[in-house]
Each structure stands twice: as C-alpha cells, then as structure tokens.
Amino acid sequence: MSEPSRNDALEALAASRWRVAAALTVATLVAYFGFILLVAFNKPLMGQQLVPGLSVGIVLGAVVIVTAWALTGIYMLWANGKYDRALSQLRR
Amino acid sequence: MNPSSTTGSQLGQPNTTAIFFFLLFVGVTLAITYWAARKTKTTSEFFAAGGGVSALQNGFALAGDYMSAASFLGIAGLVALSGFDGLIYSVGWLVGWPVVTFLIAEPLRNLGKYTFADVVAYRLQQTPVRLSAALGTLTVVSFYLIAQMVGAGNLIHLLFGLSYEVAVVIVGGVMILYVLFGGMIATTWVQIVKAVLLLAGASALAGAVLYRFGFSPVALFDEASRQYGAQVLAPGTLVSNPVETVSLGLALMFGTAGLPHILMRFYTVPDAKAARSSVFYATGLIGYFYLVTFILGFGAAVLVGRQAITGMDKGGNMAAPMLAEVVGGTGFLGFISAVAFATILAVVAGLTLSGAAALSHDLWSSVVRKGQAPEHEQLKVARLASLFLGVLAVVLGVVFKGQNVAFMVGLAFAIAASANFPALLLSMAWQRFTTNGAVASMLTGSVSAVLLIFLSPTVQIDLLKNTTALFPLKNPGIITMPLAFFVGIAVSLLFPEKESSERFAEVKHRMHVGAGKPAVAPVAQVPSVSPGAAPRPTATKA
C-alpha cells in the first residue's frame, strides 16, 4: 500500500546522495585545478618562501593532498551515518 | 652536509640482504597463495575473494594495487632531480581517489559482480556492451602491464645486477603463481603485505633522513635550496603549458575512476559501506605515502647528490635505494630493493587478474556462452586467461626491452578516463543512456585516446624522432574524455532504447538499496540477452 511513498522517499534519498557526491566532486576539482592553475600562472607566488625552506607551493600541494583525504572522509561519515540510517529505515 | 660519495656502492650487485628479504617475501606470499588456493573453489572467490575482505584490508590492498614502483622510485627520483615539480605529480596521482569514492565505489559495489562491465551492461544489451568494455579493459591493462614489466626488468637489473630477461621471467613467473592458484584472495593478501612493507620501508627511510635534520622537513628543504638554489622549492619546467597540465590532470583524476584493476577491488568487500570506507583508508595511505616520497626525494638530493643519482640512472629511479644505502648501509639498501621488487609483483598480479576477469567473465561467460557456462567451466577459463595474460606480460616485457615506455602509464590513464569512466558514469546516472550510446562512447574513448597519443609529441618526437607532431598535447584527456561523453550522449539521444530507460528504475533501486549478500549475483537477475534471441524474460516487470 505504501509502495509509492516508499519509492518517493527512496528517490529523494538517491537524489540527495547524488547532490552530496556532486558537491564534493566539485570541491575536489576546485582544490586540484586551483593548485595546478596557480602552478601554471603564478610561479613566483608558489616559489615564495614563508619561512626559509617552506614555499607556498609545498604548503598548498600538501594541503591539496590532505583536502582530498578529508573530503573523502566527510563523504564516508555522511554516507555511513545519515545516508545509511535513512536507507535502512526505507528497506524495512 | 655534503653529498656523500657513493663510490663503492653495493647497488647493482647481488646483495645478500636484498636476496634474503626478497626470498622471504616470495616465500611468505607463496604460502599465502597455497592457503588461498585451497579456499578458491568458485569464480566469486577467484575474482572477488568471495566478497569477504574487510574495509581496512581492502584499503590496504587498494593502496598496494595503486602504489607502483613507478610512484615510489619514480616520484622520489623526480623530486630529487627537479624538486617541487615532483609534488605536482604526487597531487595528481592522488586526486582521483575522492572521485572514486563519491561517484563510483558504492554504485559499482551494488550493481556489479566482477568487472565494471557488469555495471555498464546492467540494463543494456550484454553482448555489444561487454565486447567494447572488454576492449577498453584489455587495452588499459596491456599498456599498464607493459610499463610495469619493462620498469621491473630495468629496476631489478639496476638493483640486483640480474639480467633484464631473467628479472622479467621471475616477476612474471611468481605473479602467475599468485593469480593462477590463489586468485583474488592471494592477490589481495600479496597487496596488503606489499602495502605494509612499502609504507614501513618508506617511513623508516624518511625517519632516517629527518633524523639528520632534527625531524624538521623544513630544515631539509632549506638545505636543498642552499645546495641547489631556491628554485627547487618553486614550480619548474614541468608545467610550461597550462592546457597540457589540465589535460594530464583530467586523465589522472578520472582515469583512476576507470582503472579496471582498481574498480575490481570493490567487489571484494561485503557491502557499499565497506566499499566507501575502504577508499577512505586507501586515500589516506596513498596520500601519506606521496608526502613521504617527497621527503625521500629531497633527502636523496641533499644526502646523495644529484650527480651521483643521475650517474647511476639518468631517470633518477635509483634515488631512493641510493638514499637507503647512504643513511642505513647495505642492509637497508637490500631491504628497500626487495620492497621495490615486491611492489612490482603486487601491481602486476592485480592487473593480470582484472584482465583475466574481462577475458573470462565478460567475453567467455557472457558473450560466448551467454551466461550458460557452469561454474567449473568459468573457473577453468578464468585460470587459463590468467596464465595466458601472465605469459603475454613476460613476452611483452622482453619485446619492449630498452624502450622508453613511461608514456604508457599516462596512456593507460587517458584510455581509462575516456573509454571507461564516461560509460560507467552515464550508465549509473542517466536514464536515457542506451546500448548504442555505451558502445559508441567506449569505442570513441579508446580509439581517440590511442590515436591522439600516437600523434602526440611523446610518440612522434621522443620515440619516432620526427621533428613535428600532428597533435600538440602529450596527454589527450582534455579532448578525448569530453568527446566520449558527447558521443555517448548524442548517440543515445539519436537512437533511443525504450527497454534500457524502463529498466533504469531497477538500476537506481539496486544501486542504492544494494545487492545484500555478495553471493547474490546480478547476472542471475539480468537476463543475458543475445541480439535476435527470445525477448527478455519479463519477470522483473511482472
């Protein structure tokens, strides 16, 4: 009897997953291509040393790597928590 | 802090420690293979370790599958010789992983069984889709395998002083044993052991370097800039053409999400939750590894010296092993050499297994036998395919001896990003995707990527010594990936397929709700349709 509403809820949940996934993908793209384009177009900035031995480029490169990991972590926390809970309720 | 002289290096000579550690690694992994062989009785165990790998184990195995000798030795060498530019590569090799997590991992786990073709073919006609997907997979696997085998031969020749051919045969032979007898269970554990060894070895080496700089990477970088000038900390010549860089970036980013041997690993975990968690672990491990490699590169530049490094190998591939010898003596050199060897074994085993899955699951079981092949026959074909690919890898390794094949890894990523990723994403996300669209997209992606690389400066100028190249970019990703998307969408719109869009609801449901137990095979639900055969059973609609 509740089939249509259950389907609607599932659709909405699926849509929310794609939205989160798309937003995080865009965030990754921005971080990565932001870094690459800075390397391509602003070499002096990337070579500037914050303290002797530590250039802006090295910091940003490390930041992109850590950001990529952190975004993956954010998705995992969201999906393993909120999303899976909603899904398991619908499954019943 | 002068670069130490490396005269009297043990590099390139049979080194007792190296041989001991290598034999130990092979011994342990063959014992694992023996154990795995007794557990490998079904195709699900052979291709997907029965879906019984935990998220953390799979995270390590993914990292072990991905961290090749090229990234360990190659990036350390690149950093040693050109400083900051090496970091650009490290970042590029990592950023594909979030994309894998967000877009691919769990739908793949929920929809497929052994190969990514399972997902693309889910609601489409099996035969044409699987044929083109297998073509994409086998092309990617072949190029990647050739690059690994040739790299293996060279490295082992440099590290141990073995002849190139002997090295290739040893790598091929041991890898065949893993895959043939132990299947995915053995391959997974070989990759886990390798990942742990590689991470431990790289960490120990970085620790030994940083010890000399008061555990401050910044002091190390500063010393490097004192020796080689401040430009080692700034972008150099690697990124001279922004379009080129964006193109390479696209290929690296979306290529990871189309590499068949990586995608295959998502079928080894029990559910979507474990699939996403495993990418999180893998991304952390790989990111950490690349950061450590960056320190190793600078350590080698400062403690070994660029001249000594290029004196041993022009490409700088020996930077990390030479560094090991300088900071830890012959024993440490032996350990790092053995780790590099082990690294190659684990990567080629994963590649071979994914190629074997395409040959036996996609081509034999689904196309030739239309899903009617009994279990024991599928397993036999899978083993034959593994043996065939293993032997082929050895032959290609010998044939390509002395060739500069570094571009082949880039090629593999470009093909994966153009042939596999667009079709995979469209099949999961777009209702109006059709059989014709999928086939057109995959063929366009693989053919255009191969063609443009052939016309690129890498092949035309560097390899064939021509003066000009018809296509200006070294990496075609910026053209071929959008092209594959465009062709897939255009052909689908031009030739709509009612059935495929009707079955999209089923895809969506299954993609999110999941397959439940891994033993539930989607193929059982997807009628394997041959063109012209009886219409699809309508059980799913009734």
Tab-separated table of N, CA and C in Angstrom, chain A residues 6 10-11 14 17-18 21 24-25 28-29 32-33 35-37 39-41 43 46-47 49 51-55 57-58 61-62 64-65 68-69 71-73 75-76 79-80 83-84 87 91, chain B residues 84 87-88 91-92 94-95 98 101-103 106-107 218 221-222 230 233-236 239 242 245-246 249-250 253-254 273 276-277 280 283-284 287 290-291 294 428-429 508-509 511-514:
chain	number	residue	atom	x	y	z
A	6	ARG	N	7.069	5.030	-0.463
A	6	ARG	CA	8.374	4.455	-0.183
A	6	ARG	C	9.315	4.705	-1.365
A	10	LEU	N	12.712	6.919	-1.480
A	10	LEU	CA	13.962	6.354	-1.995
A	10	LEU	C	14.556	7.258	-3.080
A	11	GLU	N	13.656	7.761	-3.944
A	11	GLU	CA	14.092	8.694	-4.987
A	11	GLU	C	14.743	9.915	-4.356
A	14	ALA	N	18.073	9.034	-2.997
A	14	ALA	CA	19.033	8.850	-4.084
A	14	ALA	C	19.486	10.206	-4.609
A	17	ARG	N	21.937	11.782	-2.340
A	17	ARG	CA	23.280	11.210	-2.434
A	17	ARG	C	24.030	11.777	-3.642
A	18	TRP	N	23.321	11.873	-4.780
A	18	TRP	CA	23.986	12.442	-5.948
A	18	TRP	C	24.392	13.882	-5.710
A	21	ALA	N	27.439	13.887	-3.498
A	21	ALA	CA	28.571	13.383	-4.278
A	21	ALA	C	29.037	14.431	-5.281
A	24	LEU	N	30.846	17.390	-3.504
A	24	LEU	CA	32.194	17.036	-3.059
A	24	LEU	C	33.134	16.846	-4.251
A	25	THR	N	32.595	16.321	-5.369
A	25	THR	CA	33.425	16.193	-6.560
A	25	THR	C	33.876	17.566	-7.042
A	28	THR	N	36.604	18.874	-4.888
A	28	THR	CA	37.899	18.266	-5.224
A	28	THR	C	38.481	18.901	-6.484
A	29	LEU	N	37.607	19.076	-7.488
A	29	LEU	CA	38.059	19.674	-8.745
A	29	LEU	C	38.622	21.067	-8.512
A	32	TYR	N	42.033	20.861	-6.691
A	32	TYR	CA	43.112	20.357	-7.528
A	32	TYR	C	43.460	21.322	-8.660
A	33	PHE	N	42.435	21.730	-9.417
A	33	PHE	CA	42.745	22.592	-10.551
A	33	PHE	C	43.146	23.998	-10.086
A	35	PHE	N	45.104	24.483	-7.569
A	35	PHE	CA	46.541	24.277	-7.336
A	35	PHE	C	47.305	24.268	-8.657
A	36	ILE	N	46.807	23.487	-9.615
A	36	ILE	CA	47.503	23.345	-10.896
A	36	ILE	C	47.568	24.679	-11.634
A	37	LEU	N	46.455	25.440	-11.602
A	37	LEU	CA	46.457	26.697	-12.334
A	37	LEU	C	47.367	27.726	-11.664
A	39	VAL	N	50.100	26.877	-10.154
A	39	VAL	CA	51.424	26.437	-10.590
A	39	VAL	C	51.696	26.953	-12.006
A	40	ALA	N	50.654	26.908	-12.849
A	40	ALA	CA	50.842	27.299	-14.244
A	40	ALA	C	50.979	28.811	-14.403
A	41	PHE	N	50.170	29.574	-13.642
A	41	PHE	CA	50.108	31.004	-13.927
A	41	PHE	C	50.763	31.889	-12.882
A	43	LYS	N	53.867	31.256	-10.854
A	43	LYS	CA	55.046	30.581	-10.333
A	43	LYS	C	55.747	31.387	-9.234
A	46	MET	N	54.058	30.725	-5.936
A	46	MET	CA	54.284	29.373	-5.442
A	46	MET	C	55.711	29.195	-4.927
A	47	GLY	N	56.643	29.981	-5.467
A	47	GLY	CA	58.034	29.845	-5.048
A	47	GLY	C	58.375	30.668	-3.814
A	49	GLN	N	58.896	31.894	-0.238
A	49	GLN	CA	59.106	31.091	0.973
A	49	GLN	C	58.493	31.764	2.188
A	51	VAL	N	58.785	30.527	5.441
A	51	VAL	CA	59.974	30.541	6.291
A	51	VAL	C	61.047	29.909	5.409
A	52	PRO	N	62.323	30.117	5.702
A	52	PRO	CA	63.333	29.528	4.830
A	52	PRO	C	63.112	28.023	4.670
A	53	GLY	N	62.936	27.571	3.442
A	53	GLY	CA	62.769	26.153	3.175
A	53	GLY	C	61.338	25.751	2.892
A	54	LEU	N	60.387	26.606	3.267
A	54	LEU	CA	58.986	26.217	3.082
A	54	LEU	C	58.319	27.187	2.118
A	55	SER	N	58.099	26.732	0.869
A	55	SER	CA	57.474	27.621	-0.103
A	55	SER	C	55.967	27.457	-0.070
A	57	GLY	N	54.105	26.886	-2.509
A	57	GLY	CA	53.756	25.744	-3.353
A	57	GLY	C	53.767	24.434	-2.575
A	58	ILE	N	54.795	24.237	-1.763
A	58	ILE	CA	54.872	22.982	-0.995
A	58	ILE	C	53.700	22.890	-0.029
A	61	GLY	N	50.504	22.199	-2.027
A	61	GLY	CA	50.483	20.820	-2.525
A	61	GLY	C	50.083	19.852	-1.425
A	62	ALA	N	50.708	20.028	-0.252
A	62	ALA	CA	50.364	19.161	0.878
A	62	ALA	C	48.913	19.374	1.283
A	64	VAL	N	46.412	20.216	-0.647
A	64	VAL	CA	45.506	19.551	-1.599
A	64	VAL	C	45.417	18.055	-1.280
A	65	ILE	N	46.570	17.446	-0.973
A	65	ILE	CA	46.561	16.015	-0.651
A	65	ILE	C	45.709	15.765	0.597
A	68	ALA	N	41.984	16.306	-0.162
A	68	ALA	CA	41.386	15.189	-0.896
A	68	ALA	C	40.984	14.082	0.080
A	69	TRP	N	41.869	13.844	1.022
A	69	TRP	CA	41.585	12.791	2.000
A	69	TRP	C	40.429	13.205	2.910
A	71	LEU	N	37.978	15.315	2.295
A	71	LEU	CA	36.690	15.288	1.591
A	71	LEU	C	36.162	13.854	1.509
A	72	THR	N	37.080	12.919	1.251
A	72	THR	CA	36.695	11.512	1.229
A	72	THR	C	36.134	11.104	2.592
A	73	GLY	N	36.788	11.592	3.637
A	73	GLY	CA	36.333	11.289	4.992
A	73	GLY	C	34.965	11.872	5.278
A	75	TYR	N	32.607	12.512	3.128
A	75	TYR	CA	31.612	11.698	2.428
A	75	TYR	C	31.355	10.396	3.170
A	76	MET	N	32.444	9.768	3.621
A	76	MET	CA	32.285	8.480	4.303
A	76	MET	C	31.441	8.657	5.563
A	79	ALA	N	27.793	9.304	4.515
A	79	ALA	CA	27.133	8.141	3.914
A	79	ALA	C	26.982	7.003	4.920
A	80	ASN	N	28.043	6.750	5.699
A	80	ASN	CA	27.951	5.651	6.666
A	80	ASN	C	26.984	5.971	7.791
A	83	TYR	N	23.061	8.752	5.670
A	83	TYR	CA	22.504	8.120	4.481
A	83	TYR	C	22.126	6.670	4.733
A	84	ASP	N	23.043	5.932	5.365
A	84	ASP	CA	22.758	4.518	5.612
A	84	ASP	C	21.593	4.331	6.581
A	87	LEU	N	18.490	4.890	4.687
A	87	LEU	CA	18.311	3.777	3.760
A	87	LEU	C	17.792	2.538	4.487
A	91	ARG	N	14.398	0.398	3.857
A	91	ARG	CA	14.469	-1.010	3.445
A	91	ARG	C	13.434	-1.859	4.160
B	84	PHE	N	60.321	20.663	-6.365
B	84	PHE	CA	58.884	20.858	-6.209
B	84	PHE	C	58.045	20.156	-7.280
B	87	LEU	N	56.108	17.088	-6.632
B	87	LEU	CA	54.893	17.178	-5.816
B	87	LEU	C	53.652	17.338	-6.691
B	88	ILE	N	53.816	18.007	-7.842
B	88	ILE	CA	52.688	18.194	-8.757
B	88	ILE	C	52.178	16.819	-9.210
B	91	VAL	N	50.342	15.023	-6.245
B	91	VAL	CA	48.989	15.542	-6.073
B	91	VAL	C	48.081	14.958	-7.152
B	92	GLY	N	48.563	14.955	-8.392
B	92	GLY	CA	47.772	14.427	-9.499
B	92	GLY	C	47.412	12.964	-9.330
B	94	LEU	N	46.939	11.461	-6.655
B	94	LEU	CA	46.049	11.208	-5.517
B	94	LEU	C	44.614	11.655	-5.765
B	95	VAL	N	44.432	12.765	-6.514
B	95	VAL	CA	43.114	13.386	-6.547
B	95	VAL	C	42.038	12.573	-7.259
B	98	PRO	N	39.219	10.704	-4.369
B	98	PRO	CA	37.920	11.206	-3.909
B	98	PRO	C	36.834	10.959	-4.952
B	101	THR	N	35.542	7.595	-4.697
B	101	THR	CA	34.639	7.444	-3.541
B	101	THR	C	33.258	8.008	-3.816
B	102	PHE	N	33.230	9.257	-4.314
B	102	PHE	CA	31.945	9.942	-4.442
B	102	PHE	C	31.074	9.331	-5.533
B	103	LEU	N	31.659	9.017	-6.667
B	103	LEU	CA	30.843	8.695	-7.833
B	103	LEU	C	30.778	7.201	-8.146
B	106	GLU	N	30.412	2.880	-4.379
B	106	GLU	CA	29.274	2.104	-3.898
B	106	GLU	C	28.277	1.679	-4.969
B	107	PRO	N	27.960	2.556	-5.964
B	107	PRO	CA	27.091	2.037	-7.019
B	107	PRO	C	27.709	0.810	-7.696
B	218	VAL	N	61.207	21.051	7.002
B	218	VAL	CA	61.533	22.387	6.519
B	218	VAL	C	63.046	22.595	6.493
B	221	PHE	N	64.283	20.875	3.418
B	221	PHE	CA	64.010	21.639	2.195
B	221	PHE	C	64.971	22.835	2.108
B	222	ASP	N	65.223	23.459	3.257
B	222	ASP	CA	66.093	24.624	3.287
B	222	ASP	C	67.503	24.239	2.849
B	230	ALA	N	67.097	28.299	-4.729
B	230	ALA	CA	65.718	28.397	-4.246
B	230	ALA	C	64.712	27.830	-5.236
B	233	LEU	N	62.327	24.789	-4.717
B	233	LEU	CA	61.094	24.874	-3.931
B	233	LEU	C	59.970	25.517	-4.734
B	234	ALA	N	60.228	25.847	-5.982
B	234	ALA	CA	59.233	26.527	-6.804
B	234	ALA	C	58.935	25.700	-8.048
B	235	PRO	N	57.789	25.959	-8.691
B	235	PRO	CA	57.472	25.222	-9.918
B	235	PRO	C	58.554	25.438	-10.966
B	236	GLY	N	58.946	24.391	-11.626
B	236	GLY	CA	59.987	24.498	-12.649
B	236	GLY	C	59.412	24.345	-14.027
B	239	VAL	N	55.417	22.244	-15.613
B	239	VAL	CA	54.186	22.862	-16.054
B	239	VAL	C	54.534	24.081	-16.883
B	242	PRO	N	49.774	25.310	-19.704
B	242	PRO	CA	48.612	25.055	-18.831
B	242	PRO	C	47.608	24.077	-19.432
B	245	THR	N	48.744	20.687	-18.882
B	245	THR	CA	48.657	20.281	-17.487
B	245	THR	C	47.232	19.926	-17.099
B	246	VAL	N	46.287	20.753	-17.553
B	246	VAL	CA	44.884	20.449	-17.249
B	246	VAL	C	44.505	19.116	-17.888
B	249	GLY	N	45.916	16.424	-15.880
B	249	GLY	CA	45.157	16.386	-14.632
B	249	GLY	C	43.835	15.663	-14.792
B	250	LEU	N	43.118	15.953	-15.887
B	250	LEU	CA	41.839	15.284	-16.130
B	250	LEU	C	42.035	13.773	-16.261
B	253	MET	N	42.837	12.325	-12.838
B	253	MET	CA	41.720	12.395	-11.916
B	253	MET	C	40.629	11.383	-12.249
B	254	PHE	N	40.240	11.377	-13.525
B	254	PHE	CA	39.134	10.488	-13.869
B	254	PHE	C	39.615	9.130	-14.364
B	273	LYS	N	28.932	0.104	2.216
B	273	LYS	CA	29.553	0.809	3.329
B	273	LYS	C	31.046	0.479	3.400
B	276	ARG	N	32.964	2.228	0.495
B	276	ARG	CA	33.375	3.624	0.679
B	276	ARG	C	34.435	3.757	1.765
B	277	SER	N	34.284	3.016	2.851
B	277	SER	CA	35.302	3.113	3.895
B	277	SER	C	36.666	2.700	3.359
B	280	PHE	N	38.400	5.433	1.651
B	280	PHE	CA	38.894	6.426	2.613
B	280	PHE	C	40.248	5.977	3.174
B	283	THR	N	42.882	6.231	0.377
B	283	THR	CA	43.276	7.603	0.067
B	283	THR	C	44.245	8.133	1.121
B	284	GLY	N	43.969	7.834	2.386
B	284	GLY	CA	44.865	8.274	3.450
B	284	GLY	C	46.245	7.652	3.310
B	287	GLY	N	47.993	9.085	0.150
B	287	GLY	CA	48.377	10.478	0.371
B	287	GLY	C	49.591	10.570	1.282
B	290	TYR	N	52.716	9.530	-0.590
B	290	TYR	CA	53.252	10.533	-1.505
B	290	TYR	C	53.965	11.652	-0.760
B	291	LEU	N	53.428	12.012	0.401
B	291	LEU	CA	54.106	13.055	1.185
B	291	LEU	C	55.473	12.554	1.654
B	294	PHE	N	57.995	12.601	-1.108
B	294	PHE	CA	58.505	13.950	-1.334
B	294	PHE	C	59.731	14.199	-0.438
B	428	MET	N	25.166	4.734	-14.811
B	428	MET	CA	24.625	4.776	-13.456
B	428	MET	C	23.730	5.981	-13.226
B	429	ALA	N	23.986	7.075	-13.977
B	429	ALA	CA	23.328	8.329	-13.629
B	429	ALA	C	22.307	8.821	-14.655
B	508	LYS	N	18.485	2.123	-10.430
B	508	LYS	CA	18.540	3.097	-9.348
B	508	LYS	C	18.259	2.434	-8.004
B	509	HIS	N	17.249	1.590	-8.019
B	509	HIS	CA	16.877	0.928	-6.782
B	509	HIS	C	18.027	0.077	-6.273
B	511	MET	N	21.139	0.217	-7.096
B	511	MET	CA	22.351	0.993	-6.854
B	511	MET	C	22.359	1.528	-5.426
B	512	HIS	N	21.182	1.885	-4.928
B	512	HIS	CA	21.130	2.475	-3.599
B	512	HIS	C	20.813	1.476	-2.524
B	513	VAL	N	19.883	0.603	-2.816
B	513	VAL	CA	19.488	-0.336	-1.778
B	513	VAL	C	20.538	-1.426	-1.628
B	514	GLY	N	21.217	-1.714	-2.714
B	514	GLY	CA	22.316	-2.660	-2.613
B	514	GLY	C	21.928	-4.072	-2.942
